[in-house]
CSV table of N, CA and C in Angstrom, one decimal:
chain,number,residue,atom,x,y,z
A,259,UNK,N,44.2,370.8,99.1
A,259,UNK,CA,45.1,371.3,99.9
A,259,UNK,C,44.7,372.0,101.1
A,260,UNK,N,45.5,371.9,102.1
A,260,UNK,CA,45.1,372.4,103.5
A,260,UNK,C,46.1,373.5,103.8
A,261,UNK,N,45.6,374.6,104.2
A,261,UNK,CA,46.5,375.9,104.6
A,261,UNK,C,46.5,375.7,106.2
A,262,UNK,N,47.9,375.7,106.7
A,262,UNK,CA,48.1,375.7,108.2
A,262,UNK,C,48.9,377.0,108.5
A,263,UNK,N,48.4,377.8,109.5
A,263,UNK,CA,49.1,379.1,109.8
A,263,UNK,C,49.6,378.7,111.2
A,264,UNK,N,51.0,378.8,111.3
A,264,UNK,CA,51.7,378.5,112.5
A,264,UNK,C,52.3,379.8,113.1
A,265,UNK,N,52.2,379.9,114.2
A,265,UNK,CA,53.0,381.1,114.8
A,265,UNK,C,53.5,380.8,116.2
A,266,UNK,N,54.8,381.2,116.5
A,266,UNK,CA,55.3,381.0,117.9
A,266,UNK,C,54.7,382.1,118.8
A,267,UNK,N,54.4,381.8,119.9
A,267,UNK,CA,54.1,382.8,120.8
A,267,UNK,C,52.7,382.5,121.6
A,268,UNK,N,52.0,383.6,121.9
A,268,UNK,CA,50.8,383.5,122.8
A,268,UNK,C,49.6,383.5,121.9
A,269,UNK,N,48.4,383.3,122.5
A,269,UNK,CA,47.2,383.4,121.8
A,269,UNK,C,46.9,384.8,121.0
A,270,UNK,N,46.1,384.9,120.1
A,270,UNK,CA,45.9,386.1,119.5
A,270,UNK,C,45.4,387.1,120.4
A,271,UNK,N,46.0,388.3,120.4
A,271,UNK,CA,45.5,389.5,121.1
A,271,UNK,C,44.1,390.0,120.8
A,272,UNK,N,43.4,390.5,121.8
A,272,UNK,CA,42.1,391.0,121.4
A,272,UNK,C,42.0,392.0,120.3
A,273,UNK,N,43.1,392.8,120.3
A,273,UNK,CA,43.0,393.9,119.3
A,273,UNK,C,43.1,393.3,117.8
A,274,UNK,N,43.4,392.2,117.7
A,274,UNK,CA,43.6,391.6,116.3
A,274,UNK,C,42.9,390.2,116.1
A,275,UNK,N,42.3,389.8,117.1
A,275,UNK,CA,41.7,388.6,117.1
A,275,UNK,C,40.5,388.5,116.1
A,276,UNK,N,39.7,389.4,116.2
A,276,UNK,CA,38.4,389.3,115.4
A,276,UNK,C,38.8,389.5,114.0
A,277,UNK,N,39.8,390.3,113.5
A,277,UNK,CA,40.1,390.3,112.2
A,277,UNK,C,40.9,389.0,111.7
A,278,UNK,N,41.6,388.4,112.5
A,278,UNK,CA,42.2,387.1,112.2
A,278,UNK,C,41.2,386.1,112.0
A,279,UNK,N,40.2,386.1,112.9
A,279,UNK,CA,39.1,385.0,112.8
A,279,UNK,C,38.3,385.2,111.6
A,280,UNK,N,38.0,386.5,111.2
A,280,UNK,CA,37.2,386.8,110.2
A,280,UNK,C,37.9,386.4,108.9
A,281,UNK,N,39.3,386.8,108.6
A,281,UNK,CA,39.8,386.3,107.4
A,281,UNK,C,40.2,384.9,107.3
A,282,UNK,N,40.3,384.2,108.5
A,282,UNK,CA,40.5,382.7,108.6
A,282,UNK,C,39.3,382.1,107.9
A,283,UNK,N,38.0,382.7,108.5
A,283,UNK,CA,36.8,382.0,108.1
A,283,UNK,C,36.5,382.3,106.6
A,284,UNK,N,36.9,383.3,106.1
A,284,UNK,CA,36.9,383.7,104.5
A,284,UNK,C,37.9,382.7,103.9
A,285,UNK,N,38.9,382.5,104.4
A,285,UNK,CA,39.9,381.6,103.6
A,285,UNK,C,39.2,380.1,103.5
A,286,UNK,N,38.5,379.8,104.5
A,286,UNK,CA,37.9,378.5,104.6
A,286,UNK,C,37.0,378.2,103.6
A,287,UNK,N,36.5,379.1,102.9
A,287,UNK,CA,35.6,379.0,101.8
A,287,UNK,C,36.3,378.6,100.5
A,288,UNK,N,37.6,378.6,100.5
A,288,UNK,CA,38.5,378.3,99.3
A,288,UNK,C,39.3,377.1,99.7
A,289,UNK,N,39.9,377.1,100.9
A,289,UNK,CA,40.8,375.9,101.5
A,289,UNK,C,40.6,375.5,102.8
A,290,UNK,N,40.5,374.3,103.3
A,290,UNK,CA,40.7,374.1,104.6
A,290,UNK,C,41.8,374.7,105.3
A,291,UNK,N,41.5,375.5,106.5
A,291,UNK,CA,42.6,376.5,107.1
A,291,UNK,C,42.6,376.1,108.7
A,292,UNK,N,43.6,376.2,109.2
A,292,UNK,CA,43.8,376.1,110.7
A,292,UNK,C,44.9,376.7,111.2
A,293,UNK,N,44.8,377.5,112.4
A,293,UNK,CA,45.8,378.1,113.1
A,293,UNK,C,46.4,377.2,114.2
A,294,UNK,N,47.7,377.2,114.3
A,294,UNK,CA,48.4,376.3,115.3
A,294,UNK,C,49.4,377.4,116.0
A,295,UNK,N,49.0,377.7,117.3
A,295,UNK,CA,50.0,378.5,118.2
A,295,UNK,C,50.9,377.8,118.9
A,296,UNK,N,52.2,377.8,118.5
A,296,UNK,CA,53.2,376.9,119.2
A,296,UNK,C,53.8,377.8,120.4
A,297,UNK,N,54.1,377.1,121.5
A,297,UNK,CA,54.6,377.9,122.5
A,297,UNK,C,55.8,378.4,122.4
A,298,UNK,N,56.1,379.6,123.0
A,298,UNK,CA,57.5,380.2,123.0
A,298,UNK,C,58.3,379.5,123.9
A,299,UNK,N,59.6,379.4,123.7
A,299,UNK,CA,60.5,378.7,124.5
A,299,UNK,C,60.6,379.6,126.0
A,300,UNK,N,60.7,379.0,127.0
A,300,UNK,CA,60.9,379.5,128.2
A,300,UNK,C,62.1,380.3,128.4
A,301,UNK,N,61.9,381.6,128.8
A,301,UNK,CA,63.1,382.4,128.8
A,301,UNK,C,63.5,382.7,130.4
A,302,UNK,N,64.9,382.6,130.5
A,302,UNK,CA,65.3,382.8,131.9
A,302,UNK,C,66.4,383.9,131.8
A,303,UNK,N,67.0,384.4,132.8
A,303,UNK,CA,67.9,385.5,132.8
A,303,UNK,C,69.1,385.0,132.1
A,304,UNK,N,69.3,383.7,132.1
A,304,UNK,CA,70.5,383.2,131.4
A,304,UNK,C,70.3,382.6,129.9
A,305,UNK,N,69.1,382.7,129.5
A,305,UNK,CA,68.7,382.2,128.2
A,305,UNK,C,69.4,382.9,127.0
A,306,UNK,N,70.0,382.3,126.3
A,306,UNK,CA,70.6,383.0,125.1
A,306,UNK,C,69.6,382.9,123.9
A,307,UNK,N,69.8,383.9,123.1
A,307,UNK,CA,68.7,383.9,121.9
A,307,UNK,C,68.9,382.6,121.0
A,308,UNK,N,70.1,382.1,120.9
A,308,UNK,CA,70.5,381.1,119.9
A,308,UNK,C,69.7,379.8,120.6
A,309,UNK,N,69.7,379.6,122.1
A,309,UNK,CA,69.2,378.6,122.6
A,309,UNK,C,67.6,378.6,122.5
A,310,UNK,N,67.1,379.7,122.7
A,310,UNK,CA,65.7,379.9,122.5
A,310,UNK,C,65.3,379.5,121.1
A,311,UNK,N,65.9,379.9,120.2
A,311,UNK,CA,65.7,379.6,118.6
A,311,UNK,C,65.8,378.2,118.5
A,312,UNK,N,66.9,377.6,119.0
A,312,UNK,CA,67.0,376.1,118.9
A,312,UNK,C,65.9,375.2,119.6
A,313,UNK,N,65.4,375.7,120.6
A,313,UNK,CA,64.2,375.1,121.3
A,313,UNK,C,63.1,375.1,120.6
A,314,UNK,N,62.7,376.3,120.2
A,314,UNK,CA,61.5,376.5,119.2
A,314,UNK,C,61.6,375.9,117.9
A,315,UNK,N,62.9,375.8,117.3
A,315,UNK,CA,63.1,375.1,116.1
A,315,UNK,C,62.8,373.8,116.2
A,316,UNK,N,63.1,373.1,117.3
A,316,UNK,CA,63.0,371.6,117.4
A,316,UNK,C,61.4,371.2,117.5
A,317,UNK,N,60.6,372.2,118.3
A,317,UNK,CA,59.2,372.2,118.3
A,317,UNK,C,58.6,372.2,116.8
A,318,UNK,N,59.1,373.2,116.1
A,318,UNK,CA,58.5,373.4,114.6
A,318,UNK,C,58.9,372.1,113.9
A,319,UNK,N,60.1,371.7,113.9
A,319,UNK,CA,60.6,370.5,113.0
A,319,UNK,C,59.8,369.3,113.4
A,320,UNK,N,59.5,369.1,114.6
A,320,UNK,CA,58.9,367.9,115.0
A,320,UNK,C,57.4,367.8,114.6
A,321,UNK,N,56.8,369.1,114.5
A,321,UNK,CA,55.4,369.1,114.0
A,321,UNK,C,55.3,369.0,112.5
A,322,UNK,N,56.4,369.0,111.7
A,322,UNK,CA,56.3,369.0,110.3
A,322,UNK,C,56.4,367.5,109.9
A,323,UNK,N,55.6,367.3,108.7
A,323,UNK,CA,55.7,366.0,107.9
A,323,UNK,C,56.7,366.3,106.8
A,324,UNK,N,57.2,365.3,106.3
A,324,UNK,CA,58.3,365.3,105.3
A,324,UNK,C,57.7,366.0,104.0
A,325,UNK,N,56.3,365.8,103.6
A,325,UNK,CA,55.8,366.4,102.5
A,325,UNK,C,55.1,367.7,102.6
A,326,UNK,N,55.3,368.1,103.8
A,326,UNK,CA,54.7,369.5,104.0
A,326,UNK,C,55.6,370.6,103.3
A,327,UNK,N,54.9,371.6,102.8
A,327,UNK,CA,55.4,372.8,102.1
A,327,UNK,C,55.6,373.7,103.2
A,328,UNK,N,56.7,374.2,103.5
A,328,UNK,CA,56.9,375.1,104.6
A,328,UNK,C,57.3,376.6,104.0
A,329,UNK,N,56.5,377.6,104.3
A,329,UNK,CA,56.7,379.0,103.8
A,329,UNK,C,57.1,379.7,105.2
A,330,UNK,N,58.4,380.1,105.4
A,330,UNK,CA,58.9,380.8,106.5
A,330,UNK,C,58.7,382.4,106.2
A,331,UNK,N,57.9,383.0,107.0
A,331,UNK,CA,57.9,384.5,107.2
A,331,UNK,C,59.0,385.1,107.8
A,332,UNK,N,59.9,385.8,107.1
A,332,UNK,CA,61.2,386.3,107.5
A,332,UNK,C,61.5,387.7,106.8
A,333,UNK,N,61.9,388.6,107.5
A,333,UNK,CA,62.2,389.9,106.9
A,333,UNK,C,63.2,389.9,105.9
A,334,UNK,N,64.0,388.7,105.9
A,334,UNK,CA,65.2,388.6,104.9
A,334,UNK,C,64.7,387.8,103.7
A,335,UNK,N,63.5,387.4,103.6
A,335,UNK,CA,63.0,386.5,102.6
A,335,UNK,C,62.7,387.4,101.3
A,336,UNK,N,62.0,386.8,100.4
A,336,UNK,CA,61.8,387.4,99.0
A,336,UNK,C,60.3,388.2,99.3
A,337,UNK,N,60.4,389.2,98.7
A,337,UNK,CA,59.1,390.1,98.6
A,337,UNK,C,58.4,389.7,97.4
A,338,UNK,N,57.1,389.5,97.5
A,338,UNK,CA,56.2,389.1,96.4
A,338,UNK,C,55.0,390.1,96.5
A,339,UNK,N,54.3,390.3,95.5
A,339,UNK,CA,53.0,391.1,95.5
A,339,UNK,C,51.8,390.1,95.6
A,340,UNK,N,50.7,390.8,95.8
A,340,UNK,CA,49.4,390.0,95.9
A,340,UNK,C,49.2,388.9,94.8
A,341,UNK,N,49.5,389.5,93.5
A,341,UNK,CA,49.3,388.6,92.4
A,341,UNK,C,50.1,387.4,92.4
A,342,UNK,N,51.6,387.6,92.7
A,342,UNK,CA,52.5,386.6,92.9
A,342,UNK,C,52.0,385.6,93.9
A,343,UNK,N,51.6,386.2,95.1
A,343,UNK,CA,51.2,385.1,96.0
A,343,UNK,C,49.9,384.3,95.7
A,344,UNK,N,49.1,384.9,94.9
A,344,UNK,CA,48.1,384.1,94.4
A,344,UNK,C,48.5,383.0,93.5
A,345,UNK,N,49.5,383.3,92.6
A,345,UNK,CA,50.1,382.4,91.6
A,345,UNK,C,50.9,381.4,92.5
A,346,UNK,N,51.4,381.7,93.5
A,346,UNK,CA,52.2,380.8,94.3
A,346,UNK,C,51.4,379.9,94.9
A,347,UNK,N,50.4,380.1,95.6
A,347,UNK,CA,49.3,379.3,96.2
A,347,UNK,C,48.6,378.4,95.2
A,348,UNK,N,48.1,379.1,94.1
A,348,UNK,CA,47.5,378.1,93.0
A,348,UNK,C,48.5,377.0,92.6
A,349,UNK,N,49.8,377.4,92.4
A,349,UNK,CA,50.8,376.5,91.9
A,349,UNK,C,50.9,375.4,93.0
A,350,UNK,N,50.9,375.6,94.2
A,350,UNK,CA,51.1,374.6,95.3
A,350,UNK,C,49.8,373.7,95.3
A,351,UNK,N,48.6,374.3,95.0
A,351,UNK,CA,47.6,373.4,94.9
A,351,UNK,C,47.6,372.5,93.7
A,352,UNK,N,48.0,373.1,92.5
A,352,UNK,CA,48.0,372.3,91.3
A,352,UNK,C,49.1,371.2,91.4
A,353,UNK,N,50.1,371.3,92.1
A,353,UNK,CA,51.1,370.3,92.2
A,353,UNK,C,50.8,369.2,93.3
A,354,UNK,N,49.6,369.5,94.0
A,354,UNK,CA,49.1,368.5,95.0
A,354,UNK,C,49.9,368.5,96.1
A,355,UNK,N,50.2,369.7,96.7
A,355,UNK,CA,50.8,369.9,98.0
A,355,UNK,C,49.5,369.5,99.0
A,356,UNK,N,49.8,368.7,99.9
A,356,UNK,CA,48.7,368.3,100.8
A,356,UNK,C,48.6,369.4,101.9
A,357,UNK,N,49.7,369.9,102.4
A,357,UNK,CA,49.7,370.9,103.4
A,357,UNK,C,50.6,372.1,103.1
A,358,UNK,N,50.1,373.2,103.2
A,358,UNK,CA,50.9,374.4,102.9
A,358,UNK,C,51.0,375.2,104.2
A,359,UNK,N,52.2,375.2,104.8
A,359,UNK,CA,52.3,375.8,106.2
A,359,UNK,C,53.1,377.2,106.0
A,360,UNK,N,52.4,378.2,106.5
A,360,UNK,CA,52.9,379.5,106.6
A,360,UNK,C,53.3,379.7,108.2
A,361,UNK,N,54.7,380.0,108.4
A,361,UNK,CA,55.2,380.0,109.8
A,361,UNK,C,55.7,381.4,110.1
A,362,UNK,N,55.3,381.9,111.3
A,362,UNK,CA,55.7,383.1,111.8
A,362,UNK,C,56.5,382.6,113.0
A,363,UNK,N,57.7,382.9,113.1
A,363,UNK,CA,58.7,382.5,114.0
A,363,UNK,C,58.5,383.3,115.4
A,364,UNK,N,59.5,382.9,116.3
A,364,UNK,CA,59.5,383.5,117.4
A,364,UNK,C,60.0,384.9,117.5
A,365,UNK,N,60.1,385.4,118.8
A,365,UNK,CA,60.6,387.0,119.0
A,365,UNK,C,62.0,387.0,118.4
A,366,UNK,N,62.9,386.0,118.5
A,366,UNK,CA,64.2,386.2,117.9
A,366,UNK,C,64.3,385.6,116.7
A,367,UNK,N,63.3,385.3,115.9
A,367,UNK,CA,63.4,384.6,114.5
A,367,UNK,C,63.5,383.0,114.7
A,368,UNK,N,64.0,382.4,113.7
A,368,UNK,CA,63.9,381.0,113.8
A,368,UNK,C,65.4,380.4,113.7
A,369,UNK,N,65.7,379.2,114.1
A,369,UNK,CA,66.7,378.5,114.1
A,369,UNK,C,67.2,378.3,112.7
A,370,UNK,N,68.5,378.2,112.4
A,370,UNK,CA,69.0,377.8,111.0
A,370,UNK,C,68.5,376.4,110.5
A,371,UNK,N,68.2,375.6,111.4
A,371,UNK,CA,67.5,374.3,111.0
A,371,UNK,C,66.2,374.5,110.3
A,372,UNK,N,65.4,375.4,110.9
A,372,UNK,CA,64.2,375.7,110.3
A,372,UNK,C,64.3,376.5,109.0
A,373,UNK,N,65.4,377.4,109.0
A,373,UNK,CA,65.4,378.1,107.7
A,373,UNK,C,66.0,377.2,106.5
A,374,UNK,N,66.8,376.1,106.9
A,374,UNK,CA,67.2,375.3,105.9
A,374,UNK,C,66.0,374.2,105.4
A,375,UNK,N,65.0,374.1,106.4
A,375,UNK,CA,63.9,373.2,106.0
A,375,UNK,C,62.9,373.9,105.2
A,376,UNK,N,62.8,375.3,105.3
A,376,UNK,CA,61.7,375.9,104.7
A,376,UNK,C,61.9,375.8,103.1
A,377,UNK,N,60.8,375.7,102.4
A,377,UNK,CA,60.7,375.6,101.1
A,377,UNK,C,60.8,377.0,100.3
A,378,UNK,N,60.2,377.8,101.0
A,378,UNK,CA,60.2,379.4,100.6
A,378,UNK,C,60.3,380.2,101.8
A,379,UNK,N,61.0,381.2,101.6
A,379,UNK,CA,61.0,382.3,102.8
A,379,UNK,C,60.5,383.7,102.2
A,380,UNK,N,59.5,384.2,102.7
A,380,UNK,CA,58.9,385.2,102.3
A,380,UNK,C,58.9,386.4,103.2
A,381,UNK,N,59.1,387.6,102.9
A,381,UNK,CA,59.1,388.8,103.6
A,381,UNK,C,57.7,389.6,103.2
A,382,UNK,N,56.9,389.8,104.2
A,382,UNK,CA,56.0,390.8,103.9
A,382,UNK,C,56.4,392.2,103.6
A,383,UNK,N,57.5,392.4,104.3
A,383,UNK,CA,58.0,394.1,104.2
A,383,UNK,C,59.5,394.1,104.7
A,384,UNK,N,60.3,395.0,104.4
A,384,UNK,CA,61.4,395.3,105.1
A,384,UNK,C,61.3,395.9,106.3
A,385,UNK,N,60.1,396.3,106.7
A,385,UNK,CA,59.7,396.8,108.0
A,385,UNK,C,59.6,395.6,109.0
A,386,UNK,N,59.8,395.8,110.3
A,386,UNK,CA,59.4,394.8,111.3
A,386,UNK,C,58.2,395.1,112.1
A,387,UNK,N,57.2,394.2,112.0
A,387,UNK,CA,56.0,394.2,112.7
A,387,UNK,C,55.9,393.3,113.9
A,388,UNK,N,55.0,393.7,114.7
A,388,UNK,CA,54.6,392.8,115.8
A,388,UNK,C,54.0,391.6,115.3
A,389,UNK,N,54.4,390.5,116.0
A,389,UNK,CA,53.9,389.1,115.5
A,389,UNK,C,52.3,389.2,115.3
A,390,UNK,N,51.7,389.9,116.3
A,390,UNK,CA,50.2,389.9,116.1
A,390,UNK,C,49.7,390.5,115.0
A,391,UNK,N,50.2,391.7,114.5
A,391,UNK,CA,49.9,392.3,113.3
A,391,UNK,C,50.2,391.4,112.1
A,392,UNK,N,51.3,390.7,112.2
A,392,UNK,CA,51.8,389.8,111.0
A,392,UNK,C,50.6,388.8,110.9
A,393,UNK,N,50.2,388.2,111.9
A,393,UNK,CA,49.1,387.1,111.9
A,393,UNK,C,47.9,387.8,111.0
A,394,UNK,N,47.4,389.0,111.3
A,394,UNK,CA,46.3,389.6,110.7
A,394,UNK,C,46.7,389.9,109.3
A,395,UNK,N,47.8,390.3,109.0
A,395,UNK,CA,48.1,390.7,107.5
A,395,UNK,C,48.3,389.6,106.7
A,396,UNK,N,48.8,388.3,107.3
A,396,UNK,CA,49.0,387.1,106.6
A,396,UNK,C,47.7,386.5,106.3
A,397,UNK,N,46.8,386.5,107.2
A,397,UNK,CA,45.4,386.0,106.8
A,397,UNK,C,44.7,386.9,105.7
A,398,UNK,N,44.9,388.2,105.8
A,398,UNK,CA,44.2,389.0,104.9
A,398,UNK,C,44.9,388.6,103.5
A,399,UNK,N,46.2,388.7,103.4
A,399,UNK,CA,46.9,388.4,102.2
A,399,UNK,C,46.4,387.1,101.5
A,400,UNK,N,46.4,386.1,102.3
A,400,UNK,CA,46.0,384.8,101.9
A,400,UNK,C,44.5,384.7,101.4
A,401,UNK,N,43.7,385.4,102.2
A,401,UNK,CA,42.3,385.7,101.7
A,401,UNK,C,42.4,386.4,100.3
A,402,UNK,N,43.1,387.5,100.2
A,402,UNK,CA,43.2,388.4,98.9
A,402,UNK,C,43.6,387.3,97.9
A,403,UNK,N,44.7,386.6,98.1
A,403,UNK,CA,45.2,385.7,96.9
A,403,UNK,C,44.0,384.7,96.6
A,404,UNK,N,43.3,384.2,97.5
A,404,UNK,CA,42.2,383.3,97.1
A,404,UNK,C,41.2,384.0,96.1
A,405,UNK,N,40.9,385.2,96.4
A,405,UNK,CA,39.9,386.0,95.7
A,405,UNK,C,40.5,386.1,94.3
A,406,UNK,N,41.8,386.4,94.2
A,406,UNK,CA,42.3,386.7,92.9
A,406,UNK,C,42.4,385.4,92.1
A,407,UNK,N,42.6,384.3,92.7
A,407,UNK,CA,42.6,383.0,92.0
A,407,UNK,C,41.3,382.7,91.4
A,408,UNK,N,40.2,383.1,92.1
A,408,UNK,CA,38.8,382.9,91.6
A,408,UNK,C,38.4,384.1,90.8
A,409,UNK,N,39.0,385.1,90.7
A,409,UNK,CA,38.8,386.3,89.7
A,409,UNK,C,37.6,387.0,90.5
A,410,UNK,N,37.5,387.1,91.8
A,410,UNK,CA,36.6,387.8,92.5
A,410,UNK,C,36.9,389.2,92.7
A,411,UNK,N,36.1,390.0,93.2
A,411,UNK,CA,36.3,391.5,93.2
A,411,UNK,C,36.9,392.0,94.4
A,412,UNK,N,37.4,391.4,95.2
A,412,UNK,CA,38.1,391.9,96.5
A,412,UNK,C,39.3,392.7,96.1
A,413,UNK,N,40.1,392.1,95.3
A,413,UNK,CA,41.3,392.9,94.9
A,413,UNK,C,41.1,393.8,93.7
A,414,UNK,N,41.7,394.9,93.8
A,414,UNK,CA,41.7,396.0,92.7
A,414,UNK,C,43.1,396.1,92.1
A,415,UNK,N,43.1,396.2,90.9
A,415,UNK,CA,44.4,396.3,90.2
A,415,UNK,C,44.7,397.9,90.0
């Protein structure tokens, strides 16, 4: 199984880049992993949030394969703990999911078409975080899940 980390927006900011790269490298010891930064829709004075989400949604949907398992990160999603995330990832690997994609949407969220395509919607927290921090937290949590699956000492109960 390959883990793909998709985010709408700009490249990793310097204040989180090192951490994202470190945890991405650590994940690669367990699963092939790759980041894909998708461009945010161009905003003009007349841009409506729904139009922006629709444009970004089309980009996301065009990049997906039918068999991809899409996990949408959204504040309205289901909250799970680290052990549940580990079980979730392990189950996807066991049932032969080829690509497990974690998606961080744009500044205004994602279009309903993406929400309906998502196989699972996950909330890291009820709090709202900057996208850059979410990238760092996501990679750390996936790495943590990998160590739990392998019964390694990183995670403490």
